[in-house]
Tab-separated table of C-alpha atoms and ligand atoms in Angstrom:
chain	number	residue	atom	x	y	z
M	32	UNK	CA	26.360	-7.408	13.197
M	33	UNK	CA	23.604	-5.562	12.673
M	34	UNK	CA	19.786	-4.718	13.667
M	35	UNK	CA	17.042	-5.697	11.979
M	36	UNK	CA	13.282	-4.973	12.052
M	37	UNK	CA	11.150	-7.924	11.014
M	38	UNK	CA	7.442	-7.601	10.992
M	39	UNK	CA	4.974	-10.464	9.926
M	40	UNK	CA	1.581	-10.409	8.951
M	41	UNK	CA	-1.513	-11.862	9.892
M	42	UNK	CA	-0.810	-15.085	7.981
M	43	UNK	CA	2.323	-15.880	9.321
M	44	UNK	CA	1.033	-15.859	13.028
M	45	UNK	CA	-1.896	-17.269	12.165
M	46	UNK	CA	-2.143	-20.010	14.713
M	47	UNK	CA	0.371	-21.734	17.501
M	48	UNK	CA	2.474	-23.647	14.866
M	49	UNK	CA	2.850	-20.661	12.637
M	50	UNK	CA	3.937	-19.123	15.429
M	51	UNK	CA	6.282	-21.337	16.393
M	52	UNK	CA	7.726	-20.784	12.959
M	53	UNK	CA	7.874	-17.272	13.676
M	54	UNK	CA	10.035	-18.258	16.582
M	55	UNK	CA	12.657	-20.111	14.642
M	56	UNK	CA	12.883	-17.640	11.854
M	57	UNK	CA	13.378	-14.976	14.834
M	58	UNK	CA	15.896	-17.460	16.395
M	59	UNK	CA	18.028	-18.084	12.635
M	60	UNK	CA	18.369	-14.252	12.123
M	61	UNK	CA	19.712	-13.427	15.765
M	62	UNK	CA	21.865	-16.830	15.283
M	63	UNK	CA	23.789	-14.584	12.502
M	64	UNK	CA	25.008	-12.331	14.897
M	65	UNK	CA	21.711	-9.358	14.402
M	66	UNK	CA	19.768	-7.657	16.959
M	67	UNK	CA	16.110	-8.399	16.323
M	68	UNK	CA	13.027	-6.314	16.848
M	69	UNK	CA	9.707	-8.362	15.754
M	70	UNK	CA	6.644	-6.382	14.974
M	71	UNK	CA	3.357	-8.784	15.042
M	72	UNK	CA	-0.054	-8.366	13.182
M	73	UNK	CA	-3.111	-10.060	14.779
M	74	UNK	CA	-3.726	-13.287	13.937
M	75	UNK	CA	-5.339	-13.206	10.627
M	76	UNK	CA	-9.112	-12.703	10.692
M	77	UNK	CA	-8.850	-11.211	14.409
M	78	UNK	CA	-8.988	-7.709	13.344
M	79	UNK	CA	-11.932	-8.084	11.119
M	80	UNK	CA	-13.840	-9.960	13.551
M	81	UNK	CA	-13.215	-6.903	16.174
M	82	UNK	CA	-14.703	-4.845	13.711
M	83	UNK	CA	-17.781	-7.189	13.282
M	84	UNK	CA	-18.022	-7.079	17.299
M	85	UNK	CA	-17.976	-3.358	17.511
M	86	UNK	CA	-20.509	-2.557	14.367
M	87	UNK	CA	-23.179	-4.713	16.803
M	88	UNK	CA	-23.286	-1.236	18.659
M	89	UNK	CA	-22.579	1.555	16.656
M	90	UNK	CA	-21.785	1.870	12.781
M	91	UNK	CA	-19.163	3.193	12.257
M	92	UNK	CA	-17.928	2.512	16.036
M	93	UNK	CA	-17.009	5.089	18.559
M	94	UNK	CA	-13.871	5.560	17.409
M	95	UNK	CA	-11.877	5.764	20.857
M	96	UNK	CA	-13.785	2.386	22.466
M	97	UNK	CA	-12.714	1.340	18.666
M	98	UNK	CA	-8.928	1.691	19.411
M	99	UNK	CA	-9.262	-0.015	22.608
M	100	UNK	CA	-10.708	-3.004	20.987
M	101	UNK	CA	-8.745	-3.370	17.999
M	102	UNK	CA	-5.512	-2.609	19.704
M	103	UNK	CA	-6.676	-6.240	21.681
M	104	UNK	CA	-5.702	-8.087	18.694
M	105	UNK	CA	-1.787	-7.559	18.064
M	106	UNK	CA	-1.547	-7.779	21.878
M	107	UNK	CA	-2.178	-11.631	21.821
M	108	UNK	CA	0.210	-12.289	19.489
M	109	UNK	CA	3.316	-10.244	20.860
M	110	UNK	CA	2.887	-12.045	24.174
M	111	UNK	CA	2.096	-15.188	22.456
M	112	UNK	CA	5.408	-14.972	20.176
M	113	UNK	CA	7.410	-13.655	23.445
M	114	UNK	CA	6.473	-17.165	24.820
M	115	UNK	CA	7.228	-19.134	22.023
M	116	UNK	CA	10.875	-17.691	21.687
M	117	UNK	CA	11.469	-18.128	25.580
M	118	UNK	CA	10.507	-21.286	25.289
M	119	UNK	CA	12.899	-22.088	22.616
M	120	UNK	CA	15.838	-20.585	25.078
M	121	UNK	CA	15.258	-17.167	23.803
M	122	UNK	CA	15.175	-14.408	25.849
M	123	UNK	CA	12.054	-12.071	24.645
M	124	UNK	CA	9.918	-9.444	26.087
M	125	UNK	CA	7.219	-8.264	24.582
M	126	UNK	CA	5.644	-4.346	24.492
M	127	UNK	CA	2.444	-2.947	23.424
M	128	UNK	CA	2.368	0.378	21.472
M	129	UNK	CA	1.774	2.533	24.351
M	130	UNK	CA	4.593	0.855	26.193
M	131	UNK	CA	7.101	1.442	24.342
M	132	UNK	CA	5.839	5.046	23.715
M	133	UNK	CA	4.910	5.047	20.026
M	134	UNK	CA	3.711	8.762	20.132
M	135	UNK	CA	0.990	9.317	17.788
M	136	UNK	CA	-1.635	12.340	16.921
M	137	UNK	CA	-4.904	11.497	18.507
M	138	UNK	CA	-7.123	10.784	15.164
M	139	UNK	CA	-8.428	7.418	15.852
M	140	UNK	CA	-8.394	4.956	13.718
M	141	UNK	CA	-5.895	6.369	11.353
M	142	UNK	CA	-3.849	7.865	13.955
M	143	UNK	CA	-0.393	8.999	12.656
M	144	UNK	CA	2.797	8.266	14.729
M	145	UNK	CA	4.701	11.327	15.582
M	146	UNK	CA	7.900	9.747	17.537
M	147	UNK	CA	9.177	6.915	19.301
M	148	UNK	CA	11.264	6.491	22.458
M	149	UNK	CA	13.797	3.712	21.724
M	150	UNK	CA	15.342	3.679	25.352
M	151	UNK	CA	13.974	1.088	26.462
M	152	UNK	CA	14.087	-1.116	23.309
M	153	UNK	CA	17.637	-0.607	23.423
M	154	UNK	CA	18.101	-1.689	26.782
M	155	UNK	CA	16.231	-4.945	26.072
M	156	UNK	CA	18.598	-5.408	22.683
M	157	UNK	CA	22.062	-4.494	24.904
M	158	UNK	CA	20.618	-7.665	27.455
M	159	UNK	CA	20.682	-9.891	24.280
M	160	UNK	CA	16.668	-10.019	24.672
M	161	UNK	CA	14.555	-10.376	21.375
M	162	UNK	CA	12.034	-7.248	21.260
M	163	UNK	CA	8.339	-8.187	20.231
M	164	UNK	CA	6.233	-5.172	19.484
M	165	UNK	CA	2.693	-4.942	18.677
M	166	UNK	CA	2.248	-3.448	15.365
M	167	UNK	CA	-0.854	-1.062	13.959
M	168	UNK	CA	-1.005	1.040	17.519
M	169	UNK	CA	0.472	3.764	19.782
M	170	UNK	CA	-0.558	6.427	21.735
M	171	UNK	CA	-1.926	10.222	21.561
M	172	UNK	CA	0.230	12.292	24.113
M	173	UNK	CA	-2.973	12.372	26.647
M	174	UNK	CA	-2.032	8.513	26.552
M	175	UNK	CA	-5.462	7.360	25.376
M	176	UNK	CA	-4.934	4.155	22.671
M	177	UNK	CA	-4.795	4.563	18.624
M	178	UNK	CA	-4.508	2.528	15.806
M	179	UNK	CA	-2.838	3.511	12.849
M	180	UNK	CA	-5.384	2.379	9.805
M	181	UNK	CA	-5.679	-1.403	8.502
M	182	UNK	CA	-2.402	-2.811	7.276
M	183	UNK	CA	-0.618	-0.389	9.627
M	184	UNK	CA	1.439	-2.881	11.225
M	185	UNK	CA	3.903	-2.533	8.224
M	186	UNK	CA	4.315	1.042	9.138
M	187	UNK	CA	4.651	0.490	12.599
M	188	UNK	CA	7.852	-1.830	11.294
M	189	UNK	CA	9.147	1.084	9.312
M	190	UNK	CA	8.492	3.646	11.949
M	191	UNK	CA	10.537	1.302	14.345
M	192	UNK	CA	13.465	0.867	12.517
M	193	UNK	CA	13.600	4.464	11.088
M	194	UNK	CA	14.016	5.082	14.904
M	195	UNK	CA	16.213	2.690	15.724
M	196	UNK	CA	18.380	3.297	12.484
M	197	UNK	CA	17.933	-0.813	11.278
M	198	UNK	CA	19.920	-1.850	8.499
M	199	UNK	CA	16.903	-3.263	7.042
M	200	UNK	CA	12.925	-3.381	7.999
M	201	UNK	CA	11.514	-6.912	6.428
M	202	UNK	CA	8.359	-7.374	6.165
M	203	UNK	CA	7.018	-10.984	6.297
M	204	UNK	CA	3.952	-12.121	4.209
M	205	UNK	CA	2.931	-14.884	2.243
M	206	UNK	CA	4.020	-13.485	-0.995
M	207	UNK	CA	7.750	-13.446	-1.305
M	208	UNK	CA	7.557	-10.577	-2.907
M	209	UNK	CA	6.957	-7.897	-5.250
M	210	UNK	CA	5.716	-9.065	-8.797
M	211	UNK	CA	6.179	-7.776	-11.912
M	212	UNK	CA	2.532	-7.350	-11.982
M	213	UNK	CA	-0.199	-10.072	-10.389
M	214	UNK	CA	0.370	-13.465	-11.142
M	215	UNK	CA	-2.990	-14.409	-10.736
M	216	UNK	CA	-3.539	-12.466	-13.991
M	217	UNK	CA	-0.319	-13.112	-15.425
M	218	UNK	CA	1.742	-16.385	-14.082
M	219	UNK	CA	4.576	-15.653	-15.792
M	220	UNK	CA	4.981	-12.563	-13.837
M	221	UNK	CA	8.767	-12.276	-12.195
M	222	UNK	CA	9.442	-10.952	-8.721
M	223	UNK	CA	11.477	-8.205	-9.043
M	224	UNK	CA	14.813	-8.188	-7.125
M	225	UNK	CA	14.769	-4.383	-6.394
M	226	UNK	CA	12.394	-1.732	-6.673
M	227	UNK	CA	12.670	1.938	-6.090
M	228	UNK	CA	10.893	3.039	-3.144
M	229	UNK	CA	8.799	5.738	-6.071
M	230	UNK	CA	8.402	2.839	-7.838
M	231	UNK	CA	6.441	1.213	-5.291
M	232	UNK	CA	4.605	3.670	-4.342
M	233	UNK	CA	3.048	3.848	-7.637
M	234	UNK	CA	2.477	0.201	-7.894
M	235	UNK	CA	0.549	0.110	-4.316
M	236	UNK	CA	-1.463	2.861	-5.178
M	237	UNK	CA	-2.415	1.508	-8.438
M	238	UNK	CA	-3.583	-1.494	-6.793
M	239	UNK	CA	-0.522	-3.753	-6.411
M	240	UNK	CA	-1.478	-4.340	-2.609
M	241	UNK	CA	1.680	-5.813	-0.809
M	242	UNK	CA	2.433	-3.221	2.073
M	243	UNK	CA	0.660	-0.306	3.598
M	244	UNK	CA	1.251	2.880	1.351
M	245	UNK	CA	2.000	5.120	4.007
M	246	UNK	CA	4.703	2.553	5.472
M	247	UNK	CA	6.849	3.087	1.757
M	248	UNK	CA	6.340	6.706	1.974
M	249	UNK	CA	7.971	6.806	5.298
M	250	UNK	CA	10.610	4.211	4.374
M	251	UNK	CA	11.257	6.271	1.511
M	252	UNK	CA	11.208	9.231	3.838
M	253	UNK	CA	14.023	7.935	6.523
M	254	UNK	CA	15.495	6.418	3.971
M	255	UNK	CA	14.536	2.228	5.619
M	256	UNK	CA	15.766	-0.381	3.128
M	257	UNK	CA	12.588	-2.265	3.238
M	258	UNK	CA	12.378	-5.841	2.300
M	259	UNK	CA	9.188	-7.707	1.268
M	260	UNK	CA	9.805	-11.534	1.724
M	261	UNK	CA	7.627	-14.633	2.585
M	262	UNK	CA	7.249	-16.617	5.949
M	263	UNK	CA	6.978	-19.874	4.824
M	264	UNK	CA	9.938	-19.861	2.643
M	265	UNK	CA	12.918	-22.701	3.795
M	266	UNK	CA	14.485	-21.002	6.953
M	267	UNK	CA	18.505	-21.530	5.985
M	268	UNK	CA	17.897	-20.001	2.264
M	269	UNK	CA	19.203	-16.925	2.330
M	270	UNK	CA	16.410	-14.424	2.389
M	271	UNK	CA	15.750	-12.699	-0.938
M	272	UNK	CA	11.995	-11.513	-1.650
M	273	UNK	CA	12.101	-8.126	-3.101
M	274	UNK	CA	14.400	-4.995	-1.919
M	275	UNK	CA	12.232	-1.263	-1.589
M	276	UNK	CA	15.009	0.864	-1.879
M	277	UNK	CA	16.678	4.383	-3.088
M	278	UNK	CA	17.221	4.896	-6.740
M	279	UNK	CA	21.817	5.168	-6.214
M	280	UNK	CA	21.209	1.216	-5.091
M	281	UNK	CA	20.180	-0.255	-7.698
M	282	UNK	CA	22.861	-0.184	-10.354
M	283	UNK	CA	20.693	-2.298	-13.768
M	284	UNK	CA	17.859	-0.390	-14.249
M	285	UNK	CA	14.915	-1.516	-16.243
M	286	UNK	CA	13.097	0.910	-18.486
M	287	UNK	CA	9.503	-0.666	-17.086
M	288	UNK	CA	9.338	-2.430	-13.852
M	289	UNK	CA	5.689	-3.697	-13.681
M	290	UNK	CA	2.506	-3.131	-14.468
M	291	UNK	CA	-0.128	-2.081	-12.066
M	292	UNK	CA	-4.194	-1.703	-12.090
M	293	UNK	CA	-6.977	-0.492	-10.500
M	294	UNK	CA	-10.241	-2.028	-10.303
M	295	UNK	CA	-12.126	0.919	-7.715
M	296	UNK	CA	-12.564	3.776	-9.814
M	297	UNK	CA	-15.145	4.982	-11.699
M	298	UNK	CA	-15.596	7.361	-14.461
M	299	UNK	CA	-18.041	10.665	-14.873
M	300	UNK	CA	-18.032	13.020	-17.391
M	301	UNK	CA	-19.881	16.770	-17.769
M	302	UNK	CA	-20.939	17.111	-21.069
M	303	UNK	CA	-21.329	20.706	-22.686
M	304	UNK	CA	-19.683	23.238	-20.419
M	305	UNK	CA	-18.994	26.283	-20.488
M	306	UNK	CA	-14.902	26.964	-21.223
M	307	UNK	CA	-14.333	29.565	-19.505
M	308	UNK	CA	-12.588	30.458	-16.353
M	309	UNK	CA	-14.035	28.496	-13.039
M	310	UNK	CA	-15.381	25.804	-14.617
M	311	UNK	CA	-13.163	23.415	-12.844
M	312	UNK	CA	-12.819	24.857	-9.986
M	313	UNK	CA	-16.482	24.599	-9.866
M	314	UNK	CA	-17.094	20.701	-10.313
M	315	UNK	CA	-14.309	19.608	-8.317
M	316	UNK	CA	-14.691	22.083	-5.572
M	317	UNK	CA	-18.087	20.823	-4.977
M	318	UNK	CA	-16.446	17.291	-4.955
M	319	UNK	CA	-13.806	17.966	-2.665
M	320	UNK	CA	-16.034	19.779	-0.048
M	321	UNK	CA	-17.652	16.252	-0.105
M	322	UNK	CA	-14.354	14.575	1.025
M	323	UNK	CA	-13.892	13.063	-2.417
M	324	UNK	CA	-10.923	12.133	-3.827
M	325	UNK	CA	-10.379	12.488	-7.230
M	326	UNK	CA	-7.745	10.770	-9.447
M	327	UNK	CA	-7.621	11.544	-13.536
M	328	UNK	CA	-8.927	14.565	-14.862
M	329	UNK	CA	-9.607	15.281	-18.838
M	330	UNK	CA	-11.027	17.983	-20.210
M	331	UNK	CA	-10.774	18.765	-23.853
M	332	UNK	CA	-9.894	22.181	-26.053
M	333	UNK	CA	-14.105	23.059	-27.100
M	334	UNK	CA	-14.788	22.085	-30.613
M	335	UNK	CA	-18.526	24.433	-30.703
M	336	UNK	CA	-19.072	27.823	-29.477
M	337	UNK	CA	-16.971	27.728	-26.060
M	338	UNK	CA	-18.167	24.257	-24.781
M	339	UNK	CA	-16.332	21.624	-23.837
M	340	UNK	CA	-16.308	18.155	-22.015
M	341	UNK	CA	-14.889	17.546	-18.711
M	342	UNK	CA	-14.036	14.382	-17.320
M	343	UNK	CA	-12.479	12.529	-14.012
M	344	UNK	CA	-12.283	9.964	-12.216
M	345	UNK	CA	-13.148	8.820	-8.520
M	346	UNK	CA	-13.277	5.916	-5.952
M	347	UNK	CA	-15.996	3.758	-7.100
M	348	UNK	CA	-17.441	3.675	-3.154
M	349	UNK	CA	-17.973	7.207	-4.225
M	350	UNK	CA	-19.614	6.663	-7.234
M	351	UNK	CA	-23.123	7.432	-6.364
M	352	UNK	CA	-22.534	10.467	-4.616
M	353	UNK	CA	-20.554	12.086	-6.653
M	354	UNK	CA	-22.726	11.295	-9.695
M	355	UNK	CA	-25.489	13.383	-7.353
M	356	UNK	CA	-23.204	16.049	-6.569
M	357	UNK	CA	-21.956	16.428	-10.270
M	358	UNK	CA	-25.410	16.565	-11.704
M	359	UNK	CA	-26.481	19.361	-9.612
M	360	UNK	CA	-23.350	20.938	-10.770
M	361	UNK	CA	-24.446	20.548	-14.609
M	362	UNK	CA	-27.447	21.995	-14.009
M	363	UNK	CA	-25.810	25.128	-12.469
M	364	UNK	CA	-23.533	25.287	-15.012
M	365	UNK	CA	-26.308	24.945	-17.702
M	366	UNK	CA	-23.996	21.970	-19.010
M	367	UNK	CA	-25.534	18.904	-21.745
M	368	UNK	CA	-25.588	16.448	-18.965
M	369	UNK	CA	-23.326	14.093	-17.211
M	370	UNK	CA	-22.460	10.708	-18.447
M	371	UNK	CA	-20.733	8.129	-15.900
M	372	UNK	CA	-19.372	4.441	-16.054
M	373	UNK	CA	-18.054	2.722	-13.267
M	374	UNK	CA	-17.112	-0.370	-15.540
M	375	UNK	CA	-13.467	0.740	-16.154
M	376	UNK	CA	-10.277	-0.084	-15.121
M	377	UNK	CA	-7.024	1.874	-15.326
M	378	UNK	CA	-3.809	0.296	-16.613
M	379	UNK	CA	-0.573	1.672	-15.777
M	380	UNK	CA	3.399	1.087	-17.101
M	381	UNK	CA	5.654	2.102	-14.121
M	382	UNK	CA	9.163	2.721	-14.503
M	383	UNK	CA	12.030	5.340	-13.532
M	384	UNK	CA	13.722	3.984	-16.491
M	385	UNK	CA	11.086	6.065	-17.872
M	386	UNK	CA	12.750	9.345	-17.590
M	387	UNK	CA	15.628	8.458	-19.884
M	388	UNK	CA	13.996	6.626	-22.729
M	389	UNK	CA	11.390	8.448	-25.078
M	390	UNK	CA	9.069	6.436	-26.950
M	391	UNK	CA	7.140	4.683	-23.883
M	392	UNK	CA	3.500	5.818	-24.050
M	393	UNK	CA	3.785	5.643	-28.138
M	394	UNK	CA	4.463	1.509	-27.407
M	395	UNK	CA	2.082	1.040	-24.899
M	396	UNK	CA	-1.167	2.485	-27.058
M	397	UNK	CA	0.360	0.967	-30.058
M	398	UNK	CA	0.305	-2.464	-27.940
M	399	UNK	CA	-3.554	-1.684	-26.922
M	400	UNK	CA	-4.151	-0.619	-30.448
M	401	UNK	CA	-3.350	-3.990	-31.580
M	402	UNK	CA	-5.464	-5.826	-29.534
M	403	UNK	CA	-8.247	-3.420	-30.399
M	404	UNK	CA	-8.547	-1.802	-26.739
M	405	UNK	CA	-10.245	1.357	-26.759
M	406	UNK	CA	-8.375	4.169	-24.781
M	407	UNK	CA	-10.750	6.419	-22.752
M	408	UNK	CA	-8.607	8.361	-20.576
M	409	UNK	CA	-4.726	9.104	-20.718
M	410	UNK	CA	-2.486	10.521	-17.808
M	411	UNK	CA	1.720	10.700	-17.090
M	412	UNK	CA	3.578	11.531	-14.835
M	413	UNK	CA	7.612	11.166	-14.914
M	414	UNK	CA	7.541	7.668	-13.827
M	415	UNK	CA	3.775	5.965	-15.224
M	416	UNK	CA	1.527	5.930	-18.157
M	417	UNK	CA	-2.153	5.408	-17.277
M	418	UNK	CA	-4.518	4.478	-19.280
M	419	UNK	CA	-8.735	3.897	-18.148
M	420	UNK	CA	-9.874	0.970	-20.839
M	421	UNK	CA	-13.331	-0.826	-20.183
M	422	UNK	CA	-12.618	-3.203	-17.823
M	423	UNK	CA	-13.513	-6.423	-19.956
M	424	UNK	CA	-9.994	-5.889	-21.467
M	425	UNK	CA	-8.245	-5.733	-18.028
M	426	UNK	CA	-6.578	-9.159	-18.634
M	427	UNK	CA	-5.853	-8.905	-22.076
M	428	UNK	CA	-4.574	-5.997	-21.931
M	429	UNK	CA	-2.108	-6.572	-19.135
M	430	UNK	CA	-1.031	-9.657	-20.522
M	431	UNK	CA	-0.249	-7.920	-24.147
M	432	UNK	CA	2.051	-4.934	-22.204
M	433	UNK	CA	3.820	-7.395	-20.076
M	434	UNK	CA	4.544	-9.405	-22.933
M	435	UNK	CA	5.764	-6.695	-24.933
M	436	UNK	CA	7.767	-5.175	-22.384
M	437	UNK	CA	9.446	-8.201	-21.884
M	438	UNK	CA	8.522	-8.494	-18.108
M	439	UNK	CA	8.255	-12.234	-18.094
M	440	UNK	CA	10.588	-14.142	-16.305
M	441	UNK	CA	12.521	-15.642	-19.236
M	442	UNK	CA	13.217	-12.385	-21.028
M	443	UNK	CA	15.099	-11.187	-17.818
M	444	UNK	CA	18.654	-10.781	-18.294
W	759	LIG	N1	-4.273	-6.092	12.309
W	759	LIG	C1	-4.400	-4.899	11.572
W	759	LIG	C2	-5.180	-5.136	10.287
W	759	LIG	O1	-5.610	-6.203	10.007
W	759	LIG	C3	-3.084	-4.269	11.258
W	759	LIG	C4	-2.179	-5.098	10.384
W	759	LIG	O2	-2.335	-6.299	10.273
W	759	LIG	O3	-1.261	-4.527	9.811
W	759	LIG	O4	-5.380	-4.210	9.548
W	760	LIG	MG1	-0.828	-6.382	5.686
């Protein structure tokens, strides 16, 4: 016997009958002897429609009325889902944020949750009741309402059972799981069993968009086996979907696990300047005192008289302004220019296997030299190879590295 955090999307309680099916999934795991907590999105399309409410007044909305509307949303579905699992002969009882005293910090609308009391949840699990909490808000400690960024239901789930020390969080959606890279682009993509929780991080930050970021970084944190699995699977089949966990638990490791890519960024180069000391500190300084963030950064050994070329990459919603801030910079700096491109895409191999086997980046631009894909920017870390290509080739070439890396699902052993 055991407890276990389930939290499903949007999707899955997207009307009565889905929620209904919530109910019975609820029902199945608690029939195998677990305690259940349920954490509950809004019904899909609530939140956004909020949003669309509150940007008649103010844009962006005042952030603390903000809270208190969007917090609205998850509210309907707890109590909703508490009814449907009473109704079935279920004891429930359903809690919002605040009542269950999900501390947070008071920045609204990406508040961060600094503890939860579990007293009471307890109590409710020791009476045998199914616990429904609303996922994506809390409370700042002067008790005024906060939401936790969009997607943050999922870290709400992780935050919950990190608390409550669950045996596993699973989080519901209506992708059973974690691909080897998107299917939509690939179909012969493979869900992975198991993936490390570094892993993942680096394929939802590259743009493999399954679970809040911040909700793996905390699992990974309080160490939450975290479980990505779908809602409208068959109810007896044993859940599978695919397992976020430490590195010690998963015994058959693959040198490459997926393949991720980003769409958002966009490229800018400073041609011609100076090398010399500062110069860095200079261009990015002014872009971080803008509250940009900046991913890859190249700059080349100077080939003429001390000059050299420095390039990066950024968000492409801050494309524009950066491109005004940088060319202010050049002309500072007495630089050639600036150059920028926001028609790029960045490819990356992801893999702890990595670490152990040499020989990794060689393939991959060997596989991209084949197909005749220019590479403009390179970066590693101990776990990915990135590469920024134009983005016309962003389906050729993640097909070509998933076929040559033997991702696809008949080449797994
Ligand atoms: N309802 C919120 C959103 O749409 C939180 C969540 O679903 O995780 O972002
Ligand atoms: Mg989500």
């Amino acid at each position: 016997m055991g407890l276990i955090v389930q939290k499903y999307g949007g999707t899955s309680v997207a009307n009565p009958e889905r929620i209904s099916n919530v109910a019975n999934r609820v029902i199945a795991t608690q029939k195998k002897g677990h305690d259940v907590v349920v954490v509950v999105s809004a019904m899909s399309g609530e939140t956004n429609r909020l949003v669309a409410l509150a940007e008649q007044f103010q844009k962006p909305p005042i952030a603390r009325e903000f809270d208190v509307l969007l917090a609205t949303g998850e509210q309907v579905t707890i109590s909703l889902l508490s009814m449907a699992l009473i109704s079935k002969g279920q004891d429930a009882r359903s809690y919002t944020g605040s009542q269950v005293h999900i501390l947070t910090d008071s920045a609204h609308n990406k508040a961060r949750i600094l503890d939860i009391d579990d007293k009471r949840i307890h109590a409710d699990l020791n009476e045998g009741r199914v616990v429904v909490v609303a996922g994506f808000q809390g409370a700042d400690e002067y008790g005024n309402i906060t939401t936790l960024g969009r997607g943050g239901s999922d870290t709400t789930a992780v935050a919950l059972a990190a608390a409550l020390k669950a045996d596993e969080c699973q989080i519901y959606t209506d992708v059973d799981g974690v691909y080897t890279t998107d299917p939509r682009i690939v179909p012969e993509a493979r869900r992975m069993d198991k993936i490390t929780f570094e892993e993942m991080l680096e394929m939802a930050s590259l743009g493999a968009k399954v679970l809040q970021i911040r909700s793996v970084e905390f699992a990974s944190k309080y160490n939450v086996p975290l479980r990505v699995l779908s809602s409208f699977t068959d109810i007896d089949a044993e859940p599978k979907g695919t397992l976020i966990t430490t590195e010690d638990e998963i015994m058959e490791q693959a040198v490459i696990s997926g393949i991720a890519f980003n769409k958002d960024e966009a490229k800018l180069t400073v041609l011609g300047v100076p090398d010399k000391p500062g110069i860095a500190y200079h261009i990015l300084g002014d872009v971080a005192d803008a509250n940009i963030e900046v991913d890859m950064i190249v700059q080349n050994i100077s080939e003429d008289s001390g000059h050299t070329d420095f390039t990066f990459t950024v968000h492409r919603n801050d494309f524009e302004k950066t491109q005004s801030i940088v060319k202010n910079c050049a002309e500072q700096l007495n630089a050639k220019g600036v150059v920028s491109d926001n028609n790029i895409v960045k490819l990356s191999l992801v893999g702890v296997g990595m670490r152990s086997h040499a020989g990794i980046a060689s393939k991959m631009f060997q596989v991209l030299a084949d197909e005749n894909i220019n590479i403009q920017m390179i970066s590693t870390s101990e776990i990915k190879v990135s590469v920024v290509v134009d983005e016309k080739y962003l389906e050729l070439g993640v097909r070509a590295l998933h076929v040559a890396f033997d991702l696809a699902e008949d080449s797994a052993e």
